[in-house]
């Protein structure tokens, strides 16, 4: 029984190891949170909720792409990636882009950044690294 355990989320109890200094923890929840459970009130009050709107402008998306690629690509292909992102999100909004199962696809900034991180993993591999343009093609 965990009733006396201070690491459980009881009244006045701790929720685990807390940092000694002030730090920030972030979690990303998509707008489509169907089927996801809310945190219990005792835990939820310990966090600040900040809503961050989806990035839509070309300039903002360009900054995101550049921030991911500038360290590993001497001249990152920001414009073609932003153009791809804009076209993909537009097709998704029109229900014209389907996934492998034939369902309407969803493409967001989260998908884009995951694709860029995957491409960077391929470029940074210590053994059999993939050239930048090929890694981006595989990631996207």
PDB file of C-alpha atoms in Angstrom:
ATOM      1  CA  UNK A   1       0.000   0.000   0.000  1.00  0.00           C
ATOM      2  CA  UNK A   2       1.395   3.419  -0.980  1.00  0.00           C
ATOM      3  CA  UNK A   3      -0.766   5.393   1.483  1.00  0.00           C
ATOM      4  CA  UNK A   4       2.227   6.521   3.554  1.00  0.00           C
ATOM      5  CA  UNK A   5       4.571   7.006   0.601  1.00  0.00           C
ATOM      6  CA  UNK A   6       5.439  10.671   0.195  1.00  0.00           C
ATOM      7  CA  UNK A   7       6.160  10.282  -3.521  1.00  0.00           C
ATOM      8  CA  UNK A   8       2.510   9.523  -4.256  1.00  0.00           C
ATOM      9  CA  UNK A   9       0.202  12.399  -5.120  1.00  0.00           C
ATOM     10  CA  UNK A  10      -1.549  12.668  -1.765  1.00  0.00           C
ATOM     11  CA  UNK A  11      -2.591  15.778   0.070  1.00  0.00           C
ATOM     12  CA  UNK A  12       0.555  17.584   1.160  1.00  0.00           C
ATOM     13  CA  UNK A  13       2.737  14.840  -0.292  1.00  0.00           C
ATOM     14  CA  UNK A  14       5.400  15.253  -2.914  1.00  0.00           C
ATOM     15  CA  UNK A  15       4.989  14.097  -6.514  1.00  0.00           C
ATOM     16  CA  UNK A  16       8.493  12.746  -6.782  1.00  0.00           C
ATOM     17  CA  UNK A  17      11.915  14.300  -6.969  1.00  0.00           C
ATOM     18  CA  UNK A  18      11.509  18.039  -7.183  1.00  0.00           C
ATOM     19  CA  UNK A  19      14.348  20.170  -8.510  1.00  0.00           C
ATOM     20  CA  UNK A  20      16.171  22.274  -5.897  1.00  0.00           C
ATOM     21  CA  UNK A  21      16.271  25.305  -8.186  1.00  0.00           C
ATOM     22  CA  UNK A  22      13.478  26.851 -10.187  1.00  0.00           C
ATOM     23  CA  UNK A  23      13.138  25.088 -13.503  1.00  0.00           C
ATOM     24  CA  UNK A  24      10.624  24.761 -16.261  1.00  0.00           C
ATOM     25  CA  UNK A  25       8.923  21.630 -17.424  1.00  0.00           C
ATOM     26  CA  UNK A  26       6.989  21.583 -20.670  1.00  0.00           C
ATOM     27  CA  UNK A  27       4.552  19.218 -22.228  1.00  0.00           C
ATOM     28  CA  UNK A  28       2.981  19.380 -25.628  1.00  0.00           C
ATOM     29  CA  UNK A  29      -0.666  18.517 -26.009  1.00  0.00           C
ATOM     30  CA  UNK A  30      -2.215  18.733 -29.388  1.00  0.00           C
ATOM     31  CA  UNK A  31      -5.497  20.514 -29.908  1.00  0.00           C
ATOM     32  CA  UNK A  32      -7.085  17.158 -30.658  1.00  0.00           C
ATOM     33  CA  UNK A  33      -6.947  15.850 -27.105  1.00  0.00           C
ATOM     34  CA  UNK A  34      -9.835  13.410 -27.485  1.00  0.00           C
ATOM     35  CA  UNK A  35      -9.423  10.447 -25.212  1.00  0.00           C
ATOM     36  CA  UNK A  36      -6.691  12.061 -23.109  1.00  0.00           C
ATOM     37  CA  UNK A  37      -7.177  12.341 -19.372  1.00  0.00           C
ATOM     38  CA  UNK A  38      -6.833  15.578 -17.459  1.00  0.00           C
ATOM     39  CA  UNK A  39      -4.330  15.710 -14.622  1.00  0.00           C
ATOM     40  CA  UNK A  40      -5.843  15.305 -11.158  1.00  0.00           C
ATOM     41  CA  UNK A  41      -6.490  18.700  -9.517  1.00  0.00           C
ATOM     42  CA  UNK A  42      -3.874  18.072  -6.798  1.00  0.00           C
ATOM     43  CA  UNK A  43      -1.161  17.785  -9.440  1.00  0.00           C
ATOM     44  CA  UNK A  44      -2.580  20.263 -11.941  1.00  0.00           C
ATOM     45  CA  UNK A  45      -2.383  23.216  -9.527  1.00  0.00           C
ATOM     46  CA  UNK A  46       1.390  22.793  -9.370  1.00  0.00           C
ATOM     47  CA  UNK A  47       1.786  23.730 -13.042  1.00  0.00           C
ATOM     48  CA  UNK A  48       1.157  26.897 -14.990  1.00  0.00           C
ATOM     49  CA  UNK A  49      -0.762  26.361 -18.207  1.00  0.00           C
ATOM     50  CA  UNK A  50       0.410  28.459 -21.112  1.00  0.00           C
ATOM     51  CA  UNK A  51      -1.369  28.225 -24.440  1.00  0.00           C
ATOM     52  CA  UNK A  52       0.924  28.719 -27.407  1.00  0.00           C
ATOM     53  CA  UNK A  53      -0.829  29.156 -30.729  1.00  0.00           C
ATOM     54  CA  UNK A  54       0.322  27.196 -33.770  1.00  0.00           C
ATOM     55  CA  UNK A  55       2.980  28.967 -35.818  1.00  0.00           C
ATOM     56  CA  UNK A  56       1.541  29.864 -39.227  1.00  0.00           C
ATOM     57  CA  UNK A  57       3.499  32.736 -40.739  1.00  0.00           C
ATOM     58  CA  UNK A  58       6.256  32.001 -43.219  1.00  0.00           C
ATOM     59  CA  UNK A  59       8.710  34.057 -41.195  1.00  0.00           C
ATOM     60  CA  UNK A  60       8.022  32.137 -37.980  1.00  0.00           C
ATOM     61  CA  UNK A  61       8.228  28.740 -39.683  1.00  0.00           C
ATOM     62  CA  UNK A  62      11.475  29.856 -41.358  1.00  0.00           C
ATOM     63  CA  UNK A  63      12.948  30.738 -37.958  1.00  0.00           C
ATOM     64  CA  UNK A  64      11.980  27.342 -36.570  1.00  0.00           C
ATOM     65  CA  UNK A  65      13.516  25.472 -39.526  1.00  0.00           C
ATOM     66  CA  UNK A  66      16.676  27.607 -39.447  1.00  0.00           C
ATOM     67  CA  UNK A  67      17.093  27.042 -35.698  1.00  0.00           C
ATOM     68  CA  UNK A  68      17.033  23.280 -36.234  1.00  0.00           C
ATOM     69  CA  UNK A  69      19.359  23.149 -39.241  1.00  0.00           C
ATOM     70  CA  UNK A  70      21.842  26.023 -38.917  1.00  0.00           C
ATOM     71  CA  UNK A  71      24.368  24.062 -36.844  1.00  0.00           C
ATOM     72  CA  UNK A  72      24.649  21.101 -39.211  1.00  0.00           C
ATOM     73  CA  UNK A  73      23.943  22.700 -42.591  1.00  0.00           C
ATOM     74  CA  UNK A  74      26.199  25.525 -43.817  1.00  0.00           C
ATOM     75  CA  UNK A  75      23.384  26.903 -45.999  1.00  0.00           C
ATOM     76  CA  UNK A  76      20.163  25.285 -44.767  1.00  0.00           C
ATOM     77  CA  UNK A  77      17.446  24.931 -47.441  1.00  0.00           C
ATOM     78  CA  UNK A  78      14.920  26.894 -45.394  1.00  0.00           C
ATOM     79  CA  UNK A  79      12.747  28.215 -48.235  1.00  0.00           C
ATOM     80  CA  UNK A  80      12.039  24.838 -49.902  1.00  0.00           C
ATOM     81  CA  UNK A  81      11.214  23.259 -46.522  1.00  0.00           C
ATOM     82  CA  UNK A  82       8.867  26.110 -45.577  1.00  0.00           C
ATOM     83  CA  UNK A  83       7.213  25.866 -48.999  1.00  0.00           C
ATOM     84  CA  UNK A  84       6.739  22.122 -48.503  1.00  0.00           C
ATOM     85  CA  UNK A  85       5.295  22.700 -45.018  1.00  0.00           C
ATOM     86  CA  UNK A  86       2.880  25.342 -46.321  1.00  0.00           C
ATOM     87  CA  UNK A  87       1.672  23.113 -49.165  1.00  0.00           C
ATOM     88  CA  UNK A  88       1.323  20.060 -46.918  1.00  0.00           C
ATOM     89  CA  UNK A  89      -0.679  21.915 -44.265  1.00  0.00           C
ATOM     90  CA  UNK A  90      -2.852  23.493 -46.964  1.00  0.00           C
ATOM     91  CA  UNK A  91      -3.614  20.086 -48.494  1.00  0.00           C
ATOM     92  CA  UNK A  92      -4.454  18.713 -45.051  1.00  0.00           C
ATOM     93  CA  UNK A  93      -6.896  21.562 -44.399  1.00  0.00           C
ATOM     94  CA  UNK A  94      -8.574  20.785 -47.748  1.00  0.00           C
ATOM     95  CA  UNK A  95      -8.709  17.063 -46.880  1.00  0.00           C
ATOM     96  CA  UNK A  96      -6.668  16.348 -50.026  1.00  0.00           C
ATOM     97  CA  UNK A  97      -3.666  14.668 -48.398  1.00  0.00           C
ATOM     98  CA  UNK A  98      -4.041  11.056 -47.281  1.00  0.00           C
ATOM     99  CA  UNK A  99      -1.822   8.920 -45.083  1.00  0.00           C
ATOM    100  CA  UNK A 100      -0.704   5.367 -45.861  1.00  0.00           C
ATOM    101  CA  UNK A 101      -3.990   3.954 -44.568  1.00  0.00           C
ATOM    102  CA  UNK A 102      -6.070   6.172 -46.830  1.00  0.00           C
ATOM    103  CA  UNK A 103      -7.226   8.481 -44.031  1.00  0.00           C
ATOM    104  CA  UNK A 104      -6.978  12.260 -44.129  1.00  0.00           C
ATOM    105  CA  UNK A 105      -3.481  13.215 -42.982  1.00  0.00           C
ATOM    106  CA  UNK A 106      -2.630  15.783 -40.326  1.00  0.00           C
ATOM    107  CA  UNK A 107       0.587  17.753 -40.702  1.00  0.00           C
ATOM    108  CA  UNK A 108       1.616  20.286 -38.089  1.00  0.00           C
ATOM    109  CA  UNK A 109       4.670  22.122 -36.858  1.00  0.00           C
ATOM    110  CA  UNK A 110       5.192  19.227 -34.472  1.00  0.00           C
ATOM    111  CA  UNK A 111       5.409  16.818 -37.430  1.00  0.00           C
ATOM    112  CA  UNK A 112       7.803  19.174 -39.202  1.00  0.00           C
ATOM    113  CA  UNK A 113      10.155  19.458 -36.240  1.00  0.00           C
ATOM    114  CA  UNK A 114      10.115  15.682 -35.714  1.00  0.00           C
ATOM    115  CA  UNK A 115      11.042  15.252 -39.384  1.00  0.00           C
ATOM    116  CA  UNK A 116      13.898  17.722 -39.019  1.00  0.00           C
ATOM    117  CA  UNK A 117      15.161  15.999 -35.869  1.00  0.00           C
ATOM    118  CA  UNK A 118      15.089  12.650 -37.675  1.00  0.00           C
ATOM    119  CA  UNK A 119      17.070  14.126 -40.580  1.00  0.00           C
ATOM    120  CA  UNK A 120      19.607  15.537 -38.125  1.00  0.00           C
ATOM    121  CA  UNK A 121      19.990  12.119 -36.491  1.00  0.00           C
ATOM    122  CA  UNK A 122      20.819  10.668 -39.915  1.00  0.00           C
ATOM    123  CA  UNK A 123      23.361  13.421 -40.617  1.00  0.00           C
ATOM    124  CA  UNK A 124      25.007  13.104 -37.184  1.00  0.00           C
ATOM    125  CA  UNK A 125      25.325   9.309 -37.147  1.00  0.00           C
ATOM    126  CA  UNK A 126      28.896   8.378 -36.256  1.00  0.00           C
ATOM    127  CA  UNK A 127      28.812   5.452 -38.673  1.00  0.00           C
ATOM    128  CA  UNK A 128      27.420   5.718 -42.219  1.00  0.00           C
ATOM    129  CA  UNK A 129      26.131   9.256 -41.860  1.00  0.00           C
ATOM    130  CA  UNK A 130      23.644  10.296 -44.543  1.00  0.00           C
ATOM    131  CA  UNK A 131      24.407  13.416 -46.627  1.00  0.00           C
ATOM    132  CA  UNK A 132      22.267  16.436 -45.681  1.00  0.00           C
ATOM    133  CA  UNK A 133      19.964  16.644 -48.717  1.00  0.00           C
ATOM    134  CA  UNK A 134      19.270  12.898 -48.640  1.00  0.00           C
ATOM    135  CA  UNK A 135      18.640  12.990 -44.881  1.00  0.00           C
ATOM    136  CA  UNK A 136      16.127  15.819 -45.322  1.00  0.00           C
ATOM    137  CA  UNK A 137      14.386  13.935 -48.114  1.00  0.00           C
ATOM    138  CA  UNK A 138      14.086  10.863 -45.891  1.00  0.00           C
ATOM    139  CA  UNK A 139      12.941  12.920 -42.902  1.00  0.00           C
ATOM    140  CA  UNK A 140      10.316  14.853 -44.768  1.00  0.00           C
TER     141      UNK A 140
END
